[in-house]
């Protein structure tokens, strides 16, 4: 009983609210399970039926890992699809008779490595959630608890693409900062203020229309600036939601998927390394990004670590990938960076300087 007043204190309510937001962001981040597992109907337990279903499952995995809606056209994918069993880590059956399903978990790391060797695009597992502000032409802003058919279809389409979504809580704090009319009217100051509460680099606004043929208007916004926008039409609300999920996933894959089999040497400076734990966290985070290979410590001078790594993309893409984490951000004093140096030579200047803020 002695703890009850503390739990009801204003500070405790703020702390619980902050914890809730942290959990929401974590829930929005894509998980290894989301990327690697599929469940599909299968005709029976025969080898032929299993092989055909595993091929269909591998196609889904390739869509998630490359960002391409046509994985059979991806370099090297045809050979992989001819032997889908080679890329399966585990499979099993659930259900029976007409409801029999095959559950499979694929080795996404091995698949990603093979795609990279073939020069195919690879969209890594470190994917930022897109903060969605969704309204209908007559309704309120949809929250994370919305069970509207449109939202269910949108979540299903996003899961199929491996796209993490984050929806607002829409509690008193959100309602004090933004309204459905702000979304419809494109009032970006209100949108910017409401979005700052959530740890997502990009926001998307969606207004969908419930009368006539299903249609919607969408925008992708970063700090009040519209990066891309458009309109969609479909024959049903569910198809419209799936098209929106594809559109958002295509945009994110264009930003973050790394394509190229030839890695080039890059030098980074990371400031704010205060312990061995910091160094290990930084190295692990950088090493798991798509296109990054062979991360090594060049030198450690006080709180500044110089890293040498091979990267298959360009410098702008490397910065986008590394700053997905709020813990690793561009420093105030950023040296001028150029193109990545060839693998056989090292430039005198630092390609990129980032600060570890954890």
mmCIF file of C-alpha atoms in Angstrom:
data_model
loop_
_atom_site.group_PDB
_atom_site.id
_atom_site.type_symbol
_atom_site.label_atom_id
_atom_site.label_comp_id
_atom_site.label_asym_id
_atom_site.label_seq_id
_atom_site.Cartn_x
_atom_site.Cartn_y
_atom_site.Cartn_z
ATOM 1 C CA UNK A 1 0.000 0.000 0.000
ATOM 2 C CA UNK A 2 2.912 2.369 0.616
ATOM 3 C CA UNK A 3 3.641 2.484 -3.125
ATOM 4 C CA UNK A 4 0.159 3.512 -4.198
ATOM 5 C CA UNK A 5 0.625 7.323 -3.819
ATOM 6 C CA UNK A 6 3.833 7.138 -5.889
ATOM 7 C CA UNK A 7 2.107 5.275 -8.692
ATOM 8 C CA UNK A 8 -0.621 7.904 -8.810
ATOM 9 C CA UNK A 9 1.722 10.894 -8.692
ATOM 10 C CA UNK A 10 1.969 13.231 -11.730
ATOM 11 C CA UNK A 11 5.581 12.234 -12.294
ATOM 12 C CA UNK A 12 4.582 8.587 -12.381
ATOM 13 C CA UNK A 13 1.899 9.288 -14.977
ATOM 14 C CA UNK A 14 4.449 11.063 -17.163
ATOM 15 C CA UNK A 15 6.879 8.197 -16.723
ATOM 16 C CA UNK A 16 4.215 5.658 -17.675
ATOM 17 C CA UNK A 17 3.265 7.736 -20.705
ATOM 18 C CA UNK A 18 6.893 7.956 -21.802
ATOM 19 C CA UNK A 19 7.297 4.212 -21.368
ATOM 20 C CA UNK A 20 4.175 3.639 -23.456
ATOM 21 C CA UNK A 21 5.572 5.731 -26.301
ATOM 22 C CA UNK A 22 8.892 3.862 -26.152
ATOM 23 C CA UNK A 23 7.040 0.556 -26.381
ATOM 24 C CA UNK A 24 4.992 1.833 -29.315
ATOM 25 C CA UNK A 25 8.116 2.776 -31.232
ATOM 26 C CA UNK A 26 9.708 -0.573 -30.440
ATOM 27 C CA UNK A 27 6.534 -2.293 -31.615
ATOM 28 C CA UNK A 28 6.722 -0.311 -34.836
ATOM 29 C CA UNK A 29 10.231 -1.511 -35.631
ATOM 30 C CA UNK A 30 10.365 -4.521 -37.901
ATOM 31 C CA UNK A 31 11.353 -7.762 -36.170
ATOM 32 C CA UNK A 32 13.463 -10.629 -37.447
ATOM 33 C CA UNK A 33 10.353 -12.815 -37.258
ATOM 34 C CA UNK A 34 8.397 -10.404 -39.461
ATOM 35 C CA UNK A 35 11.078 -10.564 -42.135
ATOM 36 C CA UNK A 36 11.913 -14.268 -41.985
ATOM 37 C CA UNK A 37 8.644 -16.144 -41.428
ATOM 38 C CA UNK A 38 5.743 -16.957 -43.722
ATOM 39 C CA UNK A 39 2.582 -19.011 -43.313
ATOM 40 C CA UNK A 40 0.904 -20.249 -46.489
ATOM 41 C CA UNK A 41 -1.841 -22.745 -47.373
ATOM 42 C CA UNK A 42 -0.492 -26.013 -48.741
ATOM 43 C CA UNK A 43 -2.409 -28.727 -50.618
ATOM 44 C CA UNK A 44 -0.935 -31.669 -48.685
ATOM 45 C CA UNK A 45 2.270 -32.909 -47.062
ATOM 46 C CA UNK A 46 3.805 -34.224 -50.263
ATOM 47 C CA UNK A 47 7.281 -33.194 -51.409
ATOM 48 C CA UNK A 48 5.840 -31.564 -54.522
ATOM 49 C CA UNK A 49 3.320 -29.455 -52.603
ATOM 50 C CA UNK A 50 5.927 -28.454 -50.029
ATOM 51 C CA UNK A 51 8.401 -27.403 -52.717
ATOM 52 C CA UNK A 52 5.850 -25.241 -54.527
ATOM 53 C CA UNK A 53 4.751 -23.600 -51.280
ATOM 54 C CA UNK A 54 8.321 -22.938 -50.153
ATOM 55 C CA UNK A 55 8.995 -21.276 -53.491
ATOM 56 C CA UNK A 56 5.985 -19.001 -52.944
ATOM 57 C CA UNK A 57 7.248 -18.298 -49.433
ATOM 58 C CA UNK A 58 10.735 -17.440 -50.695
ATOM 59 C CA UNK A 59 9.171 -15.028 -53.179
ATOM 60 C CA UNK A 60 7.537 -13.233 -50.235
ATOM 61 C CA UNK A 61 10.867 -13.090 -48.396
ATOM 62 C CA UNK A 62 12.596 -11.668 -51.469
ATOM 63 C CA UNK A 63 9.952 -8.945 -51.724
ATOM 64 C CA UNK A 64 10.636 -7.969 -48.106
ATOM 65 C CA UNK A 65 14.424 -8.080 -48.411
ATOM 66 C CA UNK A 66 14.824 -6.332 -51.776
ATOM 67 C CA UNK A 67 11.906 -3.899 -51.690
ATOM 68 C CA UNK A 68 10.971 -5.097 -55.199
ATOM 69 C CA UNK A 69 7.418 -6.207 -56.012
ATOM 70 C CA UNK A 70 8.805 -8.457 -58.779
ATOM 71 C CA UNK A 71 11.465 -10.534 -57.034
ATOM 72 C CA UNK A 72 11.876 -12.920 -59.972
ATOM 73 C CA UNK A 73 13.542 -10.058 -61.885
ATOM 74 C CA UNK A 74 16.098 -9.392 -59.130
ATOM 75 C CA UNK A 75 19.670 -10.437 -60.040
ATOM 76 C CA UNK A 76 20.317 -13.978 -58.850
ATOM 77 C CA UNK A 77 16.758 -14.562 -57.631
ATOM 78 C CA UNK A 78 15.848 -17.114 -60.305
ATOM 79 C CA UNK A 79 18.505 -19.561 -59.132
ATOM 80 C CA UNK A 80 17.427 -19.110 -55.518
ATOM 81 C CA UNK A 81 13.775 -19.733 -56.403
ATOM 82 C CA UNK A 82 14.734 -22.934 -58.210
ATOM 83 C CA UNK A 83 15.987 -24.372 -54.905
ATOM 84 C CA UNK A 84 13.900 -22.743 -52.135
ATOM 85 C CA UNK A 85 14.661 -25.536 -49.649
ATOM 86 C CA UNK A 86 18.291 -24.384 -49.579
ATOM 87 C CA UNK A 87 17.263 -21.148 -47.864
ATOM 88 C CA UNK A 88 14.869 -22.581 -45.268
ATOM 89 C CA UNK A 89 15.983 -22.673 -41.634
ATOM 90 C CA UNK A 90 12.906 -24.461 -40.319
ATOM 91 C CA UNK A 91 9.412 -25.484 -41.436
ATOM 92 C CA UNK A 92 6.363 -27.241 -40.077
ATOM 93 C CA UNK A 93 2.668 -27.819 -40.658
ATOM 94 C CA UNK A 94 -0.364 -26.508 -38.803
ATOM 95 C CA UNK A 95 -4.012 -27.373 -39.265
ATOM 96 C CA UNK A 96 -5.336 -30.320 -41.247
ATOM 97 C CA UNK A 97 -7.342 -31.322 -44.306
ATOM 98 C CA UNK A 98 -8.565 -28.275 -46.254
ATOM 99 C CA UNK A 99 -7.066 -25.905 -43.654
ATOM 100 C CA UNK A 100 -3.515 -27.275 -43.810
ATOM 101 C CA UNK A 101 -0.825 -24.574 -43.710
ATOM 102 C CA UNK A 102 2.945 -24.592 -44.018
ATOM 103 C CA UNK A 103 4.929 -22.377 -41.658
ATOM 104 C CA UNK A 104 8.499 -21.661 -42.727
ATOM 105 C CA UNK A 105 11.334 -19.578 -41.333
ATOM 106 C CA UNK A 106 13.967 -18.561 -43.874
ATOM 107 C CA UNK A 107 17.620 -17.712 -43.289
ATOM 108 C CA UNK A 108 17.349 -14.014 -44.141
ATOM 109 C CA UNK A 109 21.020 -13.338 -43.414
ATOM 110 C CA UNK A 110 22.180 -15.968 -45.900
ATOM 111 C CA UNK A 111 19.623 -14.743 -48.439
ATOM 112 C CA UNK A 112 20.721 -11.120 -47.966
ATOM 113 C CA UNK A 113 24.382 -12.086 -48.378
ATOM 114 C CA UNK A 114 23.618 -13.972 -51.594
ATOM 115 C CA UNK A 115 21.579 -11.059 -52.959
ATOM 116 C CA UNK A 116 24.440 -8.668 -52.199
ATOM 117 C CA UNK A 117 26.948 -10.942 -53.954
ATOM 118 C CA UNK A 118 24.714 -10.868 -57.025
ATOM 119 C CA UNK A 119 24.485 -7.086 -56.980
ATOM 120 C CA UNK A 120 20.785 -7.103 -56.036
ATOM 121 C CA UNK A 121 19.241 -4.469 -53.747
ATOM 122 C CA UNK A 122 19.156 -5.404 -50.064
ATOM 123 C CA UNK A 123 16.869 -3.661 -47.595
ATOM 124 C CA UNK A 124 18.291 -4.337 -44.139
ATOM 125 C CA UNK A 125 16.472 -5.258 -40.958
ATOM 126 C CA UNK A 126 17.086 -1.853 -39.348
ATOM 127 C CA UNK A 127 13.947 -0.203 -40.694
ATOM 128 C CA UNK A 128 12.511 2.981 -39.200
ATOM 129 C CA UNK A 129 8.766 2.963 -38.577
ATOM 130 C CA UNK A 130 6.650 5.353 -40.619
ATOM 131 C CA UNK A 131 4.407 7.460 -38.388
ATOM 132 C CA UNK A 132 0.928 7.415 -39.940
ATOM 133 C CA UNK A 133 -1.692 10.127 -39.528
ATOM 134 C CA UNK A 134 -4.735 8.581 -41.206
ATOM 135 C CA UNK A 135 -8.220 10.121 -41.479
ATOM 136 C CA UNK A 136 -11.267 9.436 -43.587
ATOM 137 C CA UNK A 137 -13.147 12.238 -45.296
ATOM 138 C CA UNK A 138 -15.602 12.314 -42.381
ATOM 139 C CA UNK A 139 -13.959 10.606 -39.411
ATOM 140 C CA UNK A 140 -11.335 11.281 -36.761
ATOM 141 C CA UNK A 141 -7.624 10.395 -36.767
ATOM 142 C CA UNK A 142 -7.090 6.646 -36.507
ATOM 143 C CA UNK A 143 -5.173 5.559 -33.417
ATOM 144 C CA UNK A 144 -3.081 2.462 -32.784
ATOM 145 C CA UNK A 145 -6.239 0.779 -31.438
ATOM 146 C CA UNK A 146 -8.309 1.357 -34.571
ATOM 147 C CA UNK A 147 -10.075 -1.741 -35.891
ATOM 148 C CA UNK A 148 -11.427 -0.095 -39.071
ATOM 149 C CA UNK A 149 -11.351 -2.379 -42.116
ATOM 150 C CA UNK A 150 -9.104 0.062 -43.953
ATOM 151 C CA UNK A 151 -6.554 0.004 -41.144
ATOM 152 C CA UNK A 152 -6.598 -3.779 -40.852
ATOM 153 C CA UNK A 153 -5.922 -4.124 -44.582
ATOM 154 C CA UNK A 154 -3.177 -1.497 -44.342
ATOM 155 C CA UNK A 155 -1.414 -3.365 -41.528
ATOM 156 C CA UNK A 156 -1.703 -6.633 -43.465
ATOM 157 C CA UNK A 157 -0.195 -5.065 -46.583
ATOM 158 C CA UNK A 158 2.623 -3.472 -44.585
ATOM 159 C CA UNK A 159 3.465 -6.780 -42.900
ATOM 160 C CA UNK A 160 3.694 -8.464 -46.304
ATOM 161 C CA UNK A 161 6.308 -5.890 -47.347
ATOM 162 C CA UNK A 162 8.193 -5.875 -44.038
ATOM 163 C CA UNK A 163 7.245 -2.227 -43.513
ATOM 164 C CA UNK A 164 6.973 -1.134 -39.846
ATOM 165 C CA UNK A 165 4.146 1.311 -39.163
ATOM 166 C CA UNK A 166 3.580 3.490 -36.105
ATOM 167 C CA UNK A 167 0.199 5.011 -35.302
ATOM 168 C CA UNK A 168 -0.394 7.745 -32.731
ATOM 169 C CA UNK A 169 -1.895 7.041 -29.331
ATOM 170 C CA UNK A 170 -4.481 9.812 -29.829
ATOM 171 C CA UNK A 171 -4.745 10.567 -26.123
ATOM 172 C CA UNK A 172 -5.358 14.024 -24.647
ATOM 173 C CA UNK A 173 -1.826 15.134 -25.518
ATOM 174 C CA UNK A 174 -2.213 14.245 -29.195
ATOM 175 C CA UNK A 175 -5.698 15.744 -29.399
ATOM 176 C CA UNK A 176 -4.442 19.011 -27.959
ATOM 177 C CA UNK A 177 -1.855 19.269 -30.742
ATOM 178 C CA UNK A 178 -3.588 17.995 -33.866
ATOM 179 C CA UNK A 179 -7.053 17.293 -35.290
ATOM 180 C CA UNK A 180 -8.468 15.529 -38.330
ATOM 181 C CA UNK A 181 -9.099 18.898 -39.984
ATOM 182 C CA UNK A 182 -5.367 19.692 -39.626
ATOM 183 C CA UNK A 183 -4.564 16.550 -41.619
ATOM 184 C CA UNK A 184 -7.165 17.288 -44.294
ATOM 185 C CA UNK A 185 -6.109 20.937 -44.495
ATOM 186 C CA UNK A 186 -2.358 20.184 -44.662
ATOM 187 C CA UNK A 187 -1.524 22.342 -41.644
ATOM 188 C CA UNK A 188 2.094 21.292 -41.291
ATOM 189 C CA UNK A 189 2.925 23.268 -38.164
ATOM 190 C CA UNK A 190 0.412 21.227 -36.174
ATOM 191 C CA UNK A 191 1.627 18.039 -37.852
ATOM 192 C CA UNK A 192 5.250 18.826 -36.970
ATOM 193 C CA UNK A 193 4.424 19.561 -33.329
ATOM 194 C CA UNK A 194 2.356 16.389 -32.917
ATOM 195 C CA UNK A 195 4.922 14.190 -34.684
ATOM 196 C CA UNK A 196 7.829 15.271 -32.471
ATOM 197 C CA UNK A 197 6.393 13.177 -29.690
ATOM 198 C CA UNK A 198 7.152 10.013 -31.659
ATOM 199 C CA UNK A 199 10.610 8.735 -32.535
ATOM 200 C CA UNK A 200 10.145 8.336 -36.279
ATOM 201 C CA UNK A 201 12.175 10.105 -38.972
ATOM 202 C CA UNK A 202 9.271 10.221 -41.416
ATOM 203 C CA UNK A 203 5.548 10.903 -41.142
ATOM 204 C CA UNK A 204 2.838 10.103 -43.659
ATOM 205 C CA UNK A 205 -0.561 11.761 -43.858
ATOM 206 C CA UNK A 206 -3.438 9.918 -45.492
ATOM 207 C CA UNK A 207 -6.955 11.140 -46.279
ATOM 208 C CA UNK A 208 -9.203 8.445 -47.742
ATOM 209 C CA UNK A 209 -12.672 8.939 -49.161
ATOM 210 C CA UNK A 210 -15.615 6.736 -48.285
ATOM 211 C CA UNK A 211 -18.090 7.907 -50.948
ATOM 212 C CA UNK A 212 -17.852 6.877 -54.576
ATOM 213 C CA UNK A 213 -14.914 4.828 -55.825
ATOM 214 C CA UNK A 214 -12.383 4.261 -53.026
ATOM 215 C CA UNK A 215 -9.561 6.804 -53.276
ATOM 216 C CA UNK A 216 -7.057 8.611 -51.077
ATOM 217 C CA UNK A 217 -4.461 11.363 -50.970
ATOM 218 C CA UNK A 218 -1.117 10.666 -49.312
ATOM 219 C CA UNK A 219 1.999 12.619 -48.375
ATOM 220 C CA UNK A 220 5.360 11.674 -46.866
ATOM 221 C CA UNK A 221 6.654 14.480 -44.655
ATOM 222 C CA UNK A 222 9.919 15.132 -42.820
ATOM 223 C CA UNK A 223 10.089 18.067 -40.399
ATOM 224 C CA UNK A 224 7.344 19.938 -42.233
ATOM 225 C CA UNK A 225 8.750 19.371 -45.740
ATOM 226 C CA UNK A 226 6.821 17.200 -48.192
ATOM 227 C CA UNK A 227 9.165 14.611 -49.700
ATOM 228 C CA UNK A 228 6.616 12.926 -51.950
ATOM 229 C CA UNK A 229 2.854 12.913 -52.451
ATOM 230 C CA UNK A 230 0.214 11.407 -54.671
ATOM 231 C CA UNK A 231 -3.248 9.941 -55.106
ATOM 232 C CA UNK A 232 -4.477 6.361 -55.290
ATOM 233 C CA UNK A 233 -7.681 4.762 -56.570
ATOM 234 C CA UNK A 234 -8.856 1.166 -56.253
ATOM 235 C CA UNK A 235 -11.923 -1.022 -56.666
ATOM 236 C CA UNK A 236 -12.258 -1.701 -52.946
ATOM 237 C CA UNK A 237 -11.194 -0.186 -49.644
ATOM 238 C CA UNK A 238 -9.014 -3.204 -48.872
ATOM 239 C CA UNK A 239 -7.247 -2.959 -52.244
ATOM 240 C CA UNK A 240 -6.745 0.761 -51.657
ATOM 241 C CA UNK A 241 -5.101 0.084 -48.294
ATOM 242 C CA UNK A 242 -2.796 -2.548 -49.811
ATOM 243 C CA UNK A 243 -1.821 -0.147 -52.605
ATOM 244 C CA UNK A 244 -0.959 2.455 -49.972
ATOM 245 C CA UNK A 245 1.225 -0.057 -48.106
ATOM 246 C CA UNK A 246 3.035 -0.852 -51.362
ATOM 247 C CA UNK A 247 3.507 2.844 -52.138
ATOM 248 C CA UNK A 248 5.020 3.569 -48.725
ATOM 249 C CA UNK A 249 7.208 0.453 -48.863
ATOM 250 C CA UNK A 250 8.457 1.379 -52.342
ATOM 251 C CA UNK A 251 9.464 4.822 -51.092
ATOM 252 C CA UNK A 252 11.280 3.458 -48.046
ATOM 253 C CA UNK A 253 13.076 0.808 -50.092
ATOM 254 C CA UNK A 254 14.250 3.489 -52.522
ATOM 255 C CA UNK A 255 15.777 5.327 -49.558
ATOM 256 C CA UNK A 256 17.310 2.459 -47.632
ATOM 257 C CA UNK A 257 17.885 -0.551 -49.906
ATOM 258 C CA UNK A 258 21.566 -0.840 -50.836
ATOM 259 C CA UNK A 259 22.497 -2.195 -54.257
ATOM 260 C CA UNK A 260 25.946 -3.184 -55.396
ATOM 261 C CA UNK A 261 28.279 -6.142 -55.131
ATOM 262 C CA UNK A 262 31.488 -4.072 -54.969
ATOM 263 C CA UNK A 263 32.110 -2.539 -51.559
ATOM 264 C CA UNK A 264 34.364 0.500 -51.164
ATOM 265 C CA UNK A 265 36.372 1.602 -48.196
ATOM 266 C CA UNK A 266 34.902 4.263 -45.896
ATOM 267 C CA UNK A 267 36.292 6.033 -42.832
ATOM 268 C CA UNK A 268 33.994 7.171 -40.054
ATOM 269 C CA UNK A 269 34.593 9.100 -36.859
ATOM 270 C CA UNK A 270 32.252 8.337 -33.990
ATOM 271 C CA UNK A 271 32.375 10.810 -31.095
ATOM 272 C CA UNK A 272 31.016 10.086 -27.639
ATOM 273 C CA UNK A 273 32.510 6.625 -27.060
ATOM 274 C CA UNK A 274 32.848 6.525 -23.278
ATOM 275 C CA UNK A 275 33.185 2.808 -22.588
ATOM 276 C CA UNK A 276 33.843 -0.593 -24.072
ATOM 277 C CA UNK A 277 30.095 -1.148 -24.015
ATOM 278 C CA UNK A 278 29.585 1.951 -26.188
ATOM 279 C CA UNK A 279 32.124 0.700 -28.700
ATOM 280 C CA UNK A 280 30.544 -2.736 -28.858
ATOM 281 C CA UNK A 281 27.061 -1.243 -29.299
ATOM 282 C CA UNK A 282 28.234 1.093 -32.076
ATOM 283 C CA UNK A 283 30.124 -1.635 -33.906
ATOM 284 C CA UNK A 284 27.202 -4.078 -33.700
ATOM 285 C CA UNK A 285 24.738 -1.464 -34.913
ATOM 286 C CA UNK A 286 26.875 -0.400 -37.876
ATOM 287 C CA UNK A 287 27.796 -3.968 -38.859
ATOM 288 C CA UNK A 288 24.141 -5.045 -39.183
ATOM 289 C CA UNK A 289 23.248 -2.375 -41.751
ATOM 290 C CA UNK A 290 22.628 -3.474 -45.326
ATOM 291 C CA UNK A 291 25.692 -3.075 -47.523
ATOM 292 C CA UNK A 292 28.134 -2.797 -44.603
ATOM 293 C CA UNK A 293 30.980 -5.301 -44.353
ATOM 294 C CA UNK A 294 34.113 -5.736 -42.266
ATOM 295 C CA UNK A 295 33.798 -3.038 -39.605
ATOM 296 C CA UNK A 296 37.160 -2.485 -37.895
ATOM 297 C CA UNK A 297 38.573 -0.013 -35.388
ATOM 298 C CA UNK A 298 41.261 2.177 -36.943
ATOM 299 C CA UNK A 299 42.142 4.138 -33.810
ATOM 300 C CA UNK A 300 40.664 5.278 -30.528
ATOM 301 C CA UNK A 301 41.567 8.760 -29.302
ATOM 302 C CA UNK A 302 39.763 9.712 -26.110
ATOM 303 C CA UNK A 303 36.038 9.598 -26.859
ATOM 304 C CA UNK A 304 36.542 9.518 -30.640
ATOM 305 C CA UNK A 305 36.737 6.219 -32.503
ATOM 306 C CA UNK A 306 37.833 5.986 -36.125
ATOM 307 C CA UNK A 307 36.176 3.118 -37.948
ATOM 308 C CA UNK A 308 37.076 1.580 -41.261
ATOM 309 C CA UNK A 309 34.448 -0.366 -43.118
ATOM 310 C CA UNK A 310 33.463 -1.547 -46.576
ATOM 311 C CA UNK A 311 30.155 -0.245 -47.914
ATOM 312 C CA UNK A 312 28.374 -1.069 -51.162
ATOM 313 C CA UNK A 313 26.448 2.208 -51.477
ATOM 314 C CA UNK A 314 27.216 5.923 -51.581
ATOM 315 C CA UNK A 315 28.010 8.291 -48.726
ATOM 316 C CA UNK A 316 24.527 9.837 -48.521
ATOM 317 C CA UNK A 317 22.943 6.404 -48.219
ATOM 318 C CA UNK A 318 25.445 5.345 -45.571
ATOM 319 C CA UNK A 319 24.524 8.386 -43.479
ATOM 320 C CA UNK A 320 20.791 7.690 -43.891
ATOM 321 C CA UNK A 321 21.270 4.124 -42.703
ATOM 322 C CA UNK A 322 23.475 4.931 -39.723
ATOM 323 C CA UNK A 323 21.302 7.777 -38.434
ATOM 324 C CA UNK A 324 18.196 5.583 -38.317
ATOM 325 C CA UNK A 325 19.075 5.178 -34.663
ATOM 326 C CA UNK A 326 18.433 8.146 -32.399
ATOM 327 C CA UNK A 327 21.633 7.138 -30.611
ATOM 328 C CA UNK A 328 23.823 7.865 -33.633
ATOM 329 C CA UNK A 329 23.377 11.283 -35.232
ATOM 330 C CA UNK A 330 25.271 13.850 -37.287
ATOM 331 C CA UNK A 331 27.587 15.949 -35.126
ATOM 332 C CA UNK A 332 27.264 19.724 -35.031
ATOM 333 C CA UNK A 333 30.651 20.193 -36.717
ATOM 334 C CA UNK A 334 30.524 17.880 -39.746
ATOM 335 C CA UNK A 335 33.585 17.627 -42.018
ATOM 336 C CA UNK A 336 32.875 17.888 -45.735
ATOM 337 C CA UNK A 337 32.448 14.420 -47.192
ATOM 338 C CA UNK A 338 32.940 13.228 -50.732
ATOM 339 C CA UNK A 339 32.441 10.005 -52.571
ATOM 340 C CA UNK A 340 33.616 6.770 -51.013
ATOM 341 C CA UNK A 341 37.235 5.983 -51.695
ATOM 342 C CA UNK A 342 38.123 2.957 -53.851
ATOM 343 C CA UNK A 343 38.676 -0.232 -51.913
ATOM 344 C CA UNK A 344 42.434 -0.093 -52.571
ATOM 345 C CA UNK A 345 42.985 3.447 -51.270
ATOM 346 C CA UNK A 346 42.049 5.542 -48.274
ATOM 347 C CA UNK A 347 41.323 9.250 -48.533
ATOM 348 C CA UNK A 348 42.938 11.662 -46.095
ATOM 349 C CA UNK A 349 39.605 13.136 -44.996
ATOM 350 C CA UNK A 350 36.899 11.530 -42.881
ATOM 351 C CA UNK A 351 33.910 10.511 -44.978
ATOM 352 C CA UNK A 352 31.415 11.012 -42.154
ATOM 353 C CA UNK A 353 31.497 12.163 -38.537
ATOM 354 C CA UNK A 354 28.699 11.041 -36.213
ATOM 355 C CA UNK A 355 28.059 11.377 -32.501
ATOM 356 C CA UNK A 356 26.988 8.591 -30.184
ATOM 357 C CA UNK A 357 24.392 10.099 -27.847
ATOM 358 C CA UNK A 358 23.270 7.166 -25.724
#
